[in-house]
Amino acid sequence: MTLDMRMRNNMFRRLPVEQATGRLYGGRHRLRVVYRTRDLVVLGLGVMIGSGIFKIAGEQASSTAGPGVLVSFLIAGGVCVLAALAFAELSSIIPVAGSAYSFSYVAFGEVWAWVVGWALIMELLLAASVLARVWSLYATQALHDFGVPIPSGLGDLIGQQKGPDVFALGILLLVVLMLAGGSRMSLKSLWFMVLAKVIVIGLVIATALKFFHPGNLTPFLPPSQPAPAGDKTVLDAVLGAVGGGTPHVFGTWGMLAAAPAIAFAYIGFDLIATASEETDDAPRKVPRGILTALVTAIVLYVAVAFALVGMMGMDGIAKLNPDKLLLAAAFDSVGAGAMGKIVDVGAMLALTTVILVLMISLTRVVFSISRDGLLPRPLAAMSRYKVPSRATLVAGGAAVVMSQTVDVLTLEQLVVIGSLFAFLFVAAAVLALRRSRPDLHRPFRMPAAPLVVLVTIVAVGWLMLNLNVQTWGYFAVWMGVGLVLYMVYGRRKSQMKLLLDAPPERPAAARLAPAPPPGMAPPPGVAPQHGMAPPPGAATPPGPWDLYSSPGPYGTGPWSAERRPGTPESPYPTGRYSTGRQPGGQFARDPRPGERHPSGQGDEHQEPPHGGRHRR
């Protein structure tokens, strides 16, 4: 493959892995390092465990799966674990803030990276707006449950599903100001709130088990029956057109049908990857944080589902007050009303952490895309707190405007399709990079690839087919707008385009002189003729790859003379991934004259040859 074919400057240009991570994993590391493995786990639990943990099990048990919802939770968790394995491998190779956007840039090219990044922006922006509205609804309900009077002037401005809402506005402004003030303050707040909601979940499980009745889990799979009329999913439309059948609930089909809705509750583990540039030893710690957080969330969701269904049963859940948070209403029905108030507090804390992590991830994705020039570069500016403050303020302002002007609660499934769309690209990127860059060091490897990758793509595709036809239409419109924006702005302003367009610096041509006699160097200031070897110590004329060794829009390039494309050197400089460390013991070679020994002891003071003094 020629250089022109490999680095053609069009919208399919790929970002080299070395350029994505920066020279020796430091060139693009501009964010402050604040996260450790346990912080990443808290980050994941902060976004995965929201208010849904207090209601989704009851909703799916009473309407779709019955007690078989427990298996549905495990099926959904298994699909998410497959996707998490793909994120873990790519995060160990490309530990940068862009997550799926950056993975796609390296594996597939710029236009595909923009498509994935645009989907992530939609997902995170809409999710923050939706959950701010839900937070307002739950806060209003909590005030009512605690008997706090609401002023008449605020009655129409809080707890509203659309239109201006003071509570939704207030929680978004609080989160944005917290993030703009620095990552450490937001991390401490996140730790406190996640710990508090885990304590609430523990109390919920312990209290529910006191009212547990094994009979509430039978029959485990109620008899199948036709699903009530409602919005058709793409899968329903396809099955109806091909086989003429109708969707069913309960039974085996109902147990499978509940899994996609439950999988949506687990979505959020992928956002841990956006914290890679702020994590110490990210290639090892980010994969560990992703998988630990996801497995912990699955265990907590299954435990709450087991306790709730065992306490109320499928029929009991269906009779609960629909105006209250489902789990709070369940405790009221068994005479544990005080526990219902604790659930109200837990739901508000859970939603607050979800909004906080969503805004962190949104600002990091916007920062990464802007750094590459596909969005205005000023958005990638850093504040004195080493956080992308401009990206934070712009993303937060957009979330505020959307939450106050758009009926976002009707667009909730768009959040899901954006996540799943990114999952597909990340799974495919694992195979693409295994084929195109097998030399890359992978601290974490997805097991049994490509089989597991193909299973992941099929499973994620099945989840996407369970979304409404209308959701697919809205998503197509959003992506169409994104492609127009890329063609008008991003394609021309891309930093990769500017880098590839910049001509390499070459010395001015010199007059050729006749060849000197054999063994003699050409006169000073005269260039050697073509085919002549340069004299000892002379500089070698720049070659085609020297473009990436000179300063450019990304800073000093990673492909200097000692690192050419295709070499197996790792971009991680220290610790177990260092390639500059020489083996010791019996495998260590003796140092050459003037070279320092790998142990740190040089030979500058060795005895001169022949054992005598230096001759003058």
Coordinates of C-alpha atoms in Angstrom, one line a residue:
M1 CA 0.0 0.0 0.0
T2 CA 1.5 3.3 -1.0
L3 CA 1.8 6.4 1.2
D4 CA -0.9 8.2 -0.8
M5 CA -3.3 5.3 -0.4
R6 CA -2.7 5.0 3.3
M7 CA -2.9 8.6 4.2
R8 CA -5.3 9.9 1.5
N9 CA -6.7 13.2 2.7
N10 CA -10.5 12.8 2.4
M11 CA -13.3 12.3 4.9
F12 CA -12.3 8.7 5.4
R13 CA -8.9 9.6 6.8
R14 CA -8.0 7.7 9.9
L15 CA -6.4 9.1 13.0
P16 CA -3.3 7.0 13.8
V17 CA -3.3 5.4 17.2
E18 CA -0.1 7.2 18.1
Q19 CA -1.6 10.5 17.2
A20 CA -4.8 9.8 19.2
T21 CA -2.9 9.0 22.4
G22 CA -0.2 11.6 22.0
R23 CA 3.6 10.9 22.0
L24 CA 4.3 8.4 24.7
Y25 CA 0.8 8.9 26.1
G26 CA 1.5 12.4 27.1
G27 CA 1.1 14.7 24.1
R28 CA -2.7 15.0 24.4
H29 CA -2.9 14.4 28.1
R30 CA -4.1 17.9 29.0
L31 CA -6.8 17.0 31.6
R32 CA -6.0 16.7 35.3
V33 CA -5.5 13.2 36.5
V34 CA -8.1 12.6 39.3
Y35 CA -9.5 9.1 38.9
R36 CA -8.4 5.8 40.4
T37 CA -10.0 2.4 39.8
R38 CA -12.5 2.8 42.7
D39 CA -13.3 6.3 41.4
L40 CA -14.2 4.8 38.0
V41 CA -16.4 2.2 39.7
V42 CA -18.2 5.0 41.5
L43 CA -18.5 6.9 38.3
G44 CA -20.2 3.9 36.6
L45 CA -22.5 3.2 39.5
G46 CA -23.4 6.9 39.6
V47 CA -24.8 6.7 36.0
M48 CA -26.1 3.1 35.9
I49 CA -28.1 3.1 39.1
G50 CA -30.7 5.7 38.7
S51 CA -34.3 5.9 39.7
G52 CA -35.0 3.0 37.4
I53 CA -33.7 0.5 40.0
F54 CA -36.8 1.4 42.1
K55 CA -39.4 0.8 39.4
I56 CA -38.2 -1.1 36.3
A57 CA -38.4 -4.6 37.9
G58 CA -42.0 -4.0 39.0
E59 CA -43.0 -2.5 35.6
Q60 CA -41.6 -5.4 33.6
A61 CA -42.9 -8.1 36.0
S62 CA -46.4 -6.8 36.0
S63 CA -46.7 -6.0 32.2
T64 CA -44.4 -8.3 30.3
A65 CA -42.5 -11.1 32.0
G66 CA -44.0 -12.0 35.4
P67 CA -41.5 -13.4 37.9
G68 CA -39.4 -14.5 34.9
V69 CA -38.2 -10.9 34.9
L70 CA -35.3 -12.2 37.1
V71 CA -34.0 -14.1 34.0
S72 CA -34.6 -11.1 31.9
F73 CA -32.2 -9.1 34.1
L74 CA -29.5 -11.7 33.6
I75 CA -30.0 -11.8 29.8
A76 CA -29.8 -8.0 29.5
G77 CA -26.8 -8.0 31.7
G78 CA -25.1 -10.6 29.6
V79 CA -25.6 -8.5 26.4
C80 CA -24.1 -5.5 28.2
V81 CA -21.1 -7.5 29.4
L82 CA -20.3 -8.4 25.8
A83 CA -20.4 -4.8 24.8
A84 CA -18.3 -3.8 27.9
L85 CA -15.6 -6.3 26.9
A86 CA -15.2 -4.4 23.6
F87 CA -15.0 -1.1 25.4
A88 CA -12.5 -2.5 27.8
E89 CA -10.1 -3.7 25.0
L90 CA -10.3 -0.4 23.1
S91 CA -9.9 1.7 26.2
S92 CA -6.7 -0.2 27.0
I93 CA -5.3 0.7 23.5
I94 CA -6.7 4.2 23.1
P95 CA -7.2 5.7 26.6
V96 CA -8.6 9.1 25.5
A97 CA -11.6 11.2 26.4
G98 CA -13.5 10.6 23.2
S99 CA -14.5 7.0 24.0
A100 CA -16.5 5.5 21.1
Y101 CA -15.8 8.6 18.9
S102 CA -12.1 8.3 19.2
F103 CA -12.2 4.5 18.7
S104 CA -14.1 4.9 15.5
Y105 CA -11.7 7.7 14.3
V106 CA -8.8 5.3 14.6
A107 CA -10.6 2.2 13.3
F108 CA -12.8 3.5 10.5
G109 CA -12.1 7.1 9.6
E110 CA -13.2 10.6 10.2
V111 CA -16.7 10.7 8.8
W112 CA -17.6 7.5 10.8
A113 CA -16.1 9.0 13.9
W114 CA -18.2 12.1 13.4
V115 CA -21.4 10.0 13.0
V116 CA -20.6 8.2 16.3
G117 CA -19.7 11.4 18.1
W118 CA -22.9 13.1 16.9
A119 CA -24.9 10.2 18.2
L120 CA -23.2 10.4 21.5
I121 CA -23.9 14.1 21.7
M122 CA -27.6 13.4 21.1
E123 CA -27.7 10.6 23.7
L124 CA -26.0 12.5 26.5
L125 CA -27.6 15.9 25.9
L126 CA -31.1 14.4 25.7
A127 CA -30.5 12.1 28.7
A128 CA -29.4 15.0 30.9
S129 CA -32.5 17.0 29.8
V130 CA -34.9 14.0 30.4
L131 CA -33.5 13.2 33.8
A132 CA -33.6 16.8 34.9
R133 CA -37.4 16.7 34.2
V134 CA -37.7 13.4 36.0
W135 CA -35.8 14.8 39.0
S136 CA -38.3 17.6 39.2
L137 CA -41.2 15.1 39.2
Y138 CA -39.7 13.1 42.0
A139 CA -38.6 16.1 44.0
T140 CA -42.2 17.4 43.9
Q141 CA -43.5 14.0 44.9
A142 CA -41.0 13.8 47.8
L143 CA -42.2 17.2 49.1
H144 CA -45.7 16.0 49.0
D145 CA -44.9 12.8 50.8
F146 CA -43.0 14.6 53.5
G147 CA -45.9 17.1 54.0
V148 CA -43.9 20.1 52.8
P149 CA -46.3 22.8 51.5
I150 CA -45.6 24.1 48.0
P151 CA -46.2 27.9 47.5
S152 CA -49.1 28.6 45.1
G153 CA -46.8 30.6 42.9
L154 CA -44.6 27.6 42.2
G155 CA -47.4 25.1 41.6
D156 CA -47.2 25.5 37.8
L157 CA -43.4 25.8 37.7
I158 CA -42.3 22.6 39.4
G159 CA -43.0 18.9 38.6
Q160 CA -44.2 19.7 35.1
Q161 CA -43.7 17.3 32.2
K162 CA -43.2 20.1 29.7
G163 CA -42.8 23.8 29.6
P164 CA -40.7 25.9 32.1
D165 CA -39.7 24.1 35.3
V166 CA -37.7 25.6 38.1
F167 CA -36.5 22.4 39.6
A168 CA -35.2 21.0 36.3
L169 CA -33.5 24.3 35.7
G170 CA -32.0 24.4 39.2
I171 CA -30.5 20.9 39.1
L172 CA -28.8 21.5 35.7
L173 CA -27.4 24.8 36.7
L174 CA -26.0 23.3 40.0
V175 CA -24.3 20.4 38.1
V176 CA -22.8 22.7 35.5
L177 CA -21.4 25.1 38.0
M178 CA -20.0 22.2 40.0
L179 CA -18.2 20.8 36.9
A180 CA -16.9 24.2 35.8
G181 CA -15.3 24.6 39.2
G182 CA -13.1 21.5 38.8
S183 CA -13.2 17.7 38.7
R184 CA -12.1 17.1 42.3
M185 CA -15.1 18.8 43.8
S186 CA -17.5 16.9 41.5
L187 CA -15.8 13.6 42.3
K188 CA -16.1 14.2 46.1
S189 CA -19.8 15.0 45.7
L190 CA -20.3 11.9 43.5
W191 CA -18.7 9.7 46.1
F192 CA -21.0 11.0 48.8
M193 CA -24.2 10.6 46.8
V194 CA -23.3 7.2 45.4
L195 CA -22.5 5.9 48.8
A196 CA -25.8 7.3 50.2
K197 CA -27.9 5.7 47.4
V198 CA -26.2 2.3 47.8
I199 CA -27.1 2.4 51.5
V200 CA -30.7 3.2 50.5
I201 CA -30.7 0.2 48.2
G202 CA -29.4 -2.0 50.9
L203 CA -32.2 -0.9 53.2
V204 CA -34.7 -1.5 50.5
I205 CA -33.5 -5.1 49.9
A206 CA -33.4 -5.9 53.7
T207 CA -36.9 -4.4 54.4
A208 CA -38.5 -6.1 51.3
L209 CA -37.1 -9.5 52.3
K210 CA -39.0 -9.3 55.6
F211 CA -42.2 -9.4 53.6
F212 CA -40.9 -12.0 51.1
H213 CA -43.3 -14.9 50.2
P214 CA -42.0 -17.7 47.9
G215 CA -45.5 -18.1 46.5
N216 CA -45.2 -14.7 44.8
L217 CA -42.6 -16.2 42.4
T218 CA -45.0 -18.8 41.0
P219 CA -45.9 -19.4 38.3
F220 CA -42.4 -18.3 37.2
L221 CA -43.5 -18.0 33.6
P222 CA -47.2 -17.1 33.4
P223 CA -49.2 -18.2 30.3
S224 CA -48.4 -16.3 27.2
Q225 CA -51.0 -13.8 25.9
P226 CA -51.2 -11.2 23.1
A227 CA -49.6 -7.9 24.0
P228 CA -51.9 -4.8 24.3
A229 CA -52.0 -2.4 21.4
G230 CA -49.4 0.3 21.5
D231 CA -46.4 1.6 19.7
K232 CA -44.9 -1.0 17.4
T233 CA -41.2 -1.8 17.5
V234 CA -39.2 -2.4 14.4
L235 CA -39.1 -6.1 15.3
D236 CA -42.9 -6.3 15.7
A237 CA -43.3 -4.6 12.3
V238 CA -40.9 -7.1 10.6
L239 CA -42.4 -10.2 12.3
G240 CA -45.9 -9.0 11.4
A241 CA -45.0 -8.3 7.8
V242 CA -43.2 -11.7 7.4
G243 CA -45.2 -14.1 9.5
G244 CA -48.4 -12.2 10.2
G245 CA -48.0 -12.8 13.9
T246 CA -48.6 -10.5 16.8
P247 CA -46.4 -9.7 19.8
H248 CA -47.0 -11.5 23.0
V249 CA -46.3 -10.9 26.7
F250 CA -45.5 -13.4 29.5
G251 CA -44.3 -16.8 28.8
T252 CA -40.9 -17.4 27.2
W253 CA -41.4 -14.7 24.6
G254 CA -42.4 -12.1 27.4
M255 CA -39.2 -13.0 29.3
L256 CA -37.1 -12.3 26.2
A257 CA -39.1 -9.2 25.3
A258 CA -38.5 -7.6 28.8
A259 CA -34.7 -7.9 28.3
P260 CA -34.3 -4.9 25.9
A261 CA -36.1 -2.6 28.3
I262 CA -34.0 -3.8 31.2
A263 CA -30.7 -3.5 29.2
F264 CA -31.5 0.2 28.9
A265 CA -31.1 0.5 32.6
Y266 CA -27.6 -0.8 32.5
I267 CA -26.4 1.6 29.8
G268 CA -23.8 4.0 31.2
F269 CA -20.8 1.7 31.7
D270 CA -19.5 3.0 28.4
L271 CA -19.3 6.5 29.9
I272 CA -16.4 5.4 32.1
A273 CA -14.2 5.4 29.0
T274 CA -14.6 9.2 28.6
A275 CA -12.6 9.6 31.9
S276 CA -9.6 7.8 30.5
E277 CA -7.5 11.0 30.1
E278 CA -8.1 11.8 33.7
T279 CA -7.2 8.4 35.0
D280 CA -3.7 7.3 36.2
D281 CA -2.5 4.2 34.4
A282 CA -5.6 4.2 32.3
P283 CA -4.8 1.2 30.0
R284 CA -5.2 -1.1 33.1
K285 CA -7.6 0.8 35.3
V286 CA -10.3 1.8 32.8
P287 CA -11.1 -1.7 31.7
R288 CA -11.1 -2.9 35.3
G289 CA -13.4 0.0 36.2
I290 CA -15.8 -0.7 33.4
L291 CA -16.3 -4.4 34.1
T292 CA -16.4 -4.0 37.9
A293 CA -19.0 -1.3 37.8
L294 CA -21.2 -3.2 35.3
V295 CA -21.1 -6.5 37.3
T296 CA -21.9 -4.6 40.5
A297 CA -24.8 -2.9 38.9
I298 CA -26.2 -6.2 37.6
V299 CA -26.0 -7.7 41.1
L300 CA -27.8 -4.8 42.7
Y301 CA -30.6 -4.7 40.0
V302 CA -31.2 -8.5 40.3
A303 CA -31.3 -8.2 44.1
V304 CA -33.9 -5.4 44.1
A305 CA -36.0 -7.3 41.5
F306 CA -35.9 -10.5 43.6
A307 CA -36.9 -8.6 46.8
L308 CA -39.7 -6.6 45.1
V309 CA -41.3 -9.4 43.2
G310 CA -41.0 -11.7 46.2
M311 CA -42.7 -9.1 48.4
M312 CA -45.6 -8.1 46.1
G313 CA -46.0 -10.7 43.4
M314 CA -47.0 -9.9 39.8
D315 CA -50.7 -9.3 40.6
G316 CA -49.9 -7.1 43.7
I317 CA -47.6 -4.9 41.7
A318 CA -50.3 -4.3 39.1
K319 CA -52.6 -2.9 41.8
L320 CA -50.2 -0.3 43.2
N321 CA -50.8 3.4 43.1
P322 CA -49.5 4.5 39.6
D323 CA -49.0 8.1 40.8
K324 CA -46.2 7.2 43.2
L325 CA -42.8 5.7 42.7
L326 CA -43.5 2.0 42.3
L327 CA -41.3 0.8 45.1
A328 CA -42.5 3.5 47.5
A329 CA -46.1 2.5 46.8
A330 CA -45.2 -1.1 47.4
F331 CA -43.9 -0.3 50.9
D332 CA -47.0 1.7 51.6
S333 CA -49.1 -1.2 50.7
V334 CA -47.4 -3.5 53.2
G335 CA -47.4 -1.0 56.0
A336 CA -43.8 0.2 55.8
G337 CA -44.6 3.8 54.8
A338 CA -41.4 5.2 56.4
M339 CA -39.4 3.1 54.0
G340 CA -41.3 4.7 51.1
K341 CA -40.0 8.1 52.2
I342 CA -36.4 6.8 52.2
V343 CA -37.0 5.5 48.7
D344 CA -38.1 9.0 47.6
V345 CA -34.8 10.4 48.9
G346 CA -32.8 7.6 47.3
A347 CA -34.4 8.2 44.0
M348 CA -33.5 11.9 44.0
L349 CA -29.9 11.1 45.0
A350 CA -29.7 8.5 42.2
L351 CA -31.0 10.9 39.6
T352 CA -28.6 13.6 40.7
T353 CA -25.6 11.3 40.3
V354 CA -26.8 10.2 36.8
I355 CA -27.2 13.8 35.7
L356 CA -23.7 14.6 37.1
V357 CA -22.0 11.8 35.2
L358 CA -23.9 12.5 32.0
M359 CA -22.7 16.1 32.0
I360 CA -19.1 15.0 32.8
S361 CA -19.2 12.6 29.8
L362 CA -20.9 15.1 27.5
T363 CA -18.3 17.8 28.1
R364 CA -15.5 15.3 27.5
V365 CA -16.9 14.1 24.2
V366 CA -17.5 17.7 23.1
F367 CA -13.9 18.6 24.2
S368 CA -12.4 15.6 22.3
I369 CA -14.4 16.4 19.1
S370 CA -13.4 20.1 19.3
R371 CA -9.8 19.2 19.9
D372 CA -9.8 17.4 16.5
G373 CA -11.4 20.4 14.8
L374 CA -14.8 18.8 13.9
L375 CA -16.4 21.3 16.3
P376 CA -15.0 24.8 16.9
R377 CA -11.6 24.5 18.4
P378 CA -12.2 27.2 21.2
L379 CA -14.5 24.6 22.9
A380 CA -11.4 22.6 23.7
A381 CA -9.9 25.4 25.8
M382 CA -8.9 24.5 29.4
S383 CA -9.5 26.6 32.5
R384 CA -7.1 27.1 35.3
Y385 CA -8.7 24.1 37.0
K386 CA -7.6 21.9 34.1
V387 CA -11.2 21.2 33.0
P388 CA -12.8 22.0 29.6
S389 CA -14.8 24.9 31.0
R390 CA -16.0 26.3 27.7
A391 CA -17.3 22.8 26.6
T392 CA -18.9 22.5 30.0
L393 CA -20.7 25.8 29.8
V394 CA -21.9 25.3 26.2
A395 CA -23.0 21.7 26.8
G396 CA -24.8 22.7 30.0
G397 CA -26.5 25.7 28.3
A398 CA -27.8 23.4 25.6
A399 CA -29.1 21.0 28.1
V400 CA -30.9 23.8 30.0
V401 CA -32.5 25.2 26.8
M402 CA -33.6 21.7 25.7
S403 CA -35.1 20.8 29.1
Q404 CA -37.1 24.0 29.2
T405 CA -38.4 24.1 25.6
V406 CA -38.7 20.5 24.3
D407 CA -41.1 17.8 25.4
V408 CA -38.1 15.6 26.1
L409 CA -40.0 12.9 28.1
T410 CA -41.5 11.7 24.8
L411 CA -38.0 11.3 23.2
E412 CA -36.6 9.0 25.9
Q413 CA -35.9 6.1 23.5
L414 CA -33.5 8.3 21.5
V415 CA -31.1 8.1 24.4
V416 CA -31.1 4.4 24.0
I417 CA -30.6 4.2 20.2
G418 CA -27.7 6.6 20.5
S419 CA -26.0 4.3 23.0
L420 CA -26.6 1.1 21.0
F421 CA -25.4 2.8 17.8
A422 CA -22.1 3.5 19.5
F423 CA -22.0 -0.1 20.8
L424 CA -22.1 -1.5 17.3
F425 CA -19.2 0.6 16.1
V426 CA -17.1 -0.2 19.2
A427 CA -17.6 -3.9 18.8
A428 CA -16.7 -3.7 15.1
A429 CA -13.7 -1.6 15.9
V430 CA -12.2 -4.4 17.9
L431 CA -12.0 -6.6 14.8
A432 CA -10.9 -3.7 12.6
L433 CA -7.9 -2.9 14.8
R434 CA -7.0 -6.6 15.3
R435 CA -6.7 -6.8 11.5
S436 CA -5.0 -3.4 10.7
R437 CA -2.9 -3.0 13.9
P438 CA -2.0 -6.4 15.3
D439 CA 1.2 -4.9 16.6
L440 CA -0.5 -2.7 19.2
H441 CA 0.0 -3.7 22.8
R442 CA -3.4 -4.7 24.4
P443 CA -3.3 -4.7 28.2
F444 CA -6.8 -6.1 28.0
R445 CA -8.0 -8.4 25.2
M446 CA -11.6 -9.4 24.4
P447 CA -11.7 -13.2 24.8
A448 CA -12.6 -15.5 21.9
A449 CA -12.7 -12.8 19.3
P450 CA -14.0 -12.7 16.6
L451 CA -16.8 -15.0 17.8
V452 CA -17.6 -12.9 20.8
V453 CA -17.5 -9.8 18.7
L454 CA -20.0 -11.2 16.2
V455 CA -22.3 -12.3 19.0
T456 CA -22.1 -8.8 20.5
I457 CA -23.1 -7.2 17.2
V458 CA -26.1 -9.5 16.8
A459 CA -27.2 -9.0 20.4
V460 CA -26.9 -5.2 20.2
G461 CA -28.7 -5.2 16.8
W462 CA -31.6 -7.2 18.4
L463 CA -31.9 -4.6 21.1
M464 CA -32.0 -1.9 18.5
L465 CA -34.8 -3.7 16.6
N466 CA -36.9 -3.5 19.8
L467 CA -37.1 0.3 19.6
N468 CA -40.1 2.1 18.2
V469 CA -40.4 2.8 14.5
Q470 CA -40.9 6.5 15.4
T471 CA -37.6 6.5 17.3
W472 CA -35.8 5.3 14.3
G473 CA -37.3 8.1 12.2
Y474 CA -36.2 10.8 14.7
F475 CA -32.7 9.3 14.8
A476 CA -32.4 9.4 11.0
V477 CA -33.3 13.1 11.0
W478 CA -30.7 13.8 13.7
M479 CA -28.0 12.0 11.8
G480 CA -29.0 13.7 8.6
V481 CA -28.5 17.1 10.3
G482 CA -25.1 15.9 11.6
L483 CA -23.9 14.9 8.2
V484 CA -24.8 18.3 6.8
L485 CA -22.9 19.9 9.6
Y486 CA -19.8 17.8 9.0
M487 CA -19.8 18.5 5.2
V488 CA -20.2 22.2 5.8
Y489 CA -17.8 22.7 8.7
G490 CA -16.0 19.7 10.1
R491 CA -14.6 18.3 6.8
R492 CA -12.8 21.6 6.1
K493 CA -11.7 22.4 9.7
S494 CA -10.4 19.0 10.6
Q495 CA -7.0 19.0 12.3
M496 CA -6.1 15.8 10.4
K497 CA -6.8 17.6 7.1
L498 CA -4.6 20.5 8.1
L499 CA -1.9 18.2 9.2
L500 CA -1.9 16.2 6.0
D501 CA -2.2 19.3 3.8
A502 CA 0.9 20.9 5.4
P503 CA 3.9 20.3 3.2
P504 CA 7.0 18.8 4.9
E505 CA 9.8 21.2 5.5
R506 CA 12.7 20.5 3.2
P507 CA 16.1 22.3 2.8
A508 CA 16.5 24.6 -0.2
A509 CA 17.9 22.9 -3.3
A510 CA 21.7 23.3 -3.8
R511 CA 23.7 23.3 -7.0
L512 CA 25.1 19.9 -7.9
A513 CA 28.8 19.5 -8.3
P514 CA 30.9 16.9 -10.0
A515 CA 31.4 13.8 -8.0
P516 CA 34.6 13.9 -5.9
P517 CA 37.2 11.1 -6.1
P518 CA 36.3 7.9 -4.2
G519 CA 36.7 8.3 -0.5
M520 CA 36.4 12.1 -0.4
A521 CA 33.4 14.1 0.9
P522 CA 31.9 16.8 -1.3
P523 CA 33.0 20.4 -0.6
P524 CA 31.1 22.2 2.2
G525 CA 27.8 23.8 1.1
V526 CA 27.5 21.6 -2.0
A527 CA 24.8 19.0 -2.1
P528 CA 25.9 15.4 -3.0
Q529 CA 24.7 14.0 -6.3
H530 CA 21.8 11.6 -6.5
G531 CA 22.8 8.1 -5.5
M532 CA 25.8 9.3 -3.3
A533 CA 25.9 8.4 0.3
P534 CA 26.1 11.5 2.6
P535 CA 29.3 12.0 4.4
P536 CA 29.6 10.8 8.0
G537 CA 27.6 13.0 10.4
A538 CA 25.6 14.7 7.6
A539 CA 21.9 15.1 8.0
T540 CA 19.6 12.7 6.0
P541 CA 17.1 14.5 3.8
P542 CA 13.6 14.3 5.1
G543 CA 11.4 11.5 3.9
P544 CA 7.7 11.3 3.4
W545 CA 7.0 10.2 7.1
D546 CA 8.9 13.2 8.5
L547 CA 5.7 15.2 8.1
Y548 CA 4.5 13.5 11.3
S549 CA 7.7 14.2 13.1
S550 CA 7.5 18.0 12.8
P551 CA 5.4 20.3 14.9
G552 CA 1.9 20.5 13.6
P553 CA -1.7 21.2 14.8
Y554 CA -1.4 18.3 17.2
G555 CA 1.9 19.3 18.6
T556 CA 5.1 17.3 18.3
G557 CA 4.3 14.2 16.2
P558 CA 4.7 10.7 17.6
W559 CA 6.4 9.2 14.5
S560 CA 9.9 10.5 14.9
A561 CA 13.0 8.8 13.5
E562 CA 13.0 6.2 16.2
R563 CA 9.3 5.4 15.9
R564 CA 7.9 4.5 12.5
P565 CA 4.4 3.3 11.7
G566 CA 4.0 -0.4 12.2
T567 CA 6.7 -0.7 14.9
P568 CA 5.4 -2.7 17.9
E569 CA 6.5 0.0 20.4
S570 CA 3.8 0.8 23.0
P571 CA 2.6 4.4 23.4
Y572 CA 2.7 4.0 27.2
P573 CA 6.0 5.1 28.7
T574 CA 6.1 3.7 32.3
G575 CA 5.3 0.7 34.4
R576 CA 4.7 -2.7 32.9
Y577 CA 4.0 -1.2 29.4
S578 CA 7.4 0.4 29.0
T579 CA 9.4 -0.7 25.9
G580 CA 12.5 1.2 26.9
R581 CA 13.4 -1.0 29.8
Q582 CA 16.1 -3.6 29.1
P583 CA 16.0 -7.0 30.8
G584 CA 18.3 -7.6 33.6
G585 CA 20.1 -10.7 35.0
Q586 CA 21.4 -13.2 32.5
F587 CA 19.6 -11.6 29.6
A588 CA 21.2 -8.2 30.0
R589 CA 23.8 -7.3 27.4
D590 CA 27.0 -5.6 28.3
P591 CA 27.0 -1.8 27.8
R592 CA 29.0 -0.4 24.9
P593 CA 31.6 2.2 25.6
G594 CA 30.0 5.5 26.5
E595 CA 26.6 3.9 27.2
R596 CA 24.9 3.7 30.5
H597 CA 24.1 0.3 32.0
P598 CA 20.4 -0.5 32.4
S599 CA 20.9 -0.6 36.1
G600 CA 21.9 3.1 36.0
Q601 CA 25.6 2.6 36.3
G602 CA 27.6 4.0 33.3
D603 CA 31.0 3.1 32.1
E604 CA 32.4 6.6 31.9
H605 CA 35.0 5.7 34.6
Q606 CA 36.1 2.4 33.2
E607 CA 39.8 1.7 33.0
P608 CA 41.3 2.7 29.6
P609 CA 42.4 -0.1 27.3
H610 CA 45.6 -1.9 28.0
G611 CA 45.3 -1.0 31.7
G612 CA 47.5 2.1 31.6
R613 CA 46.9 5.8 31.9
H614 CA 45.5 7.9 29.1
R615 CA 48.2 9.0 26.8
R616 CA 48.4 12.6 26.1

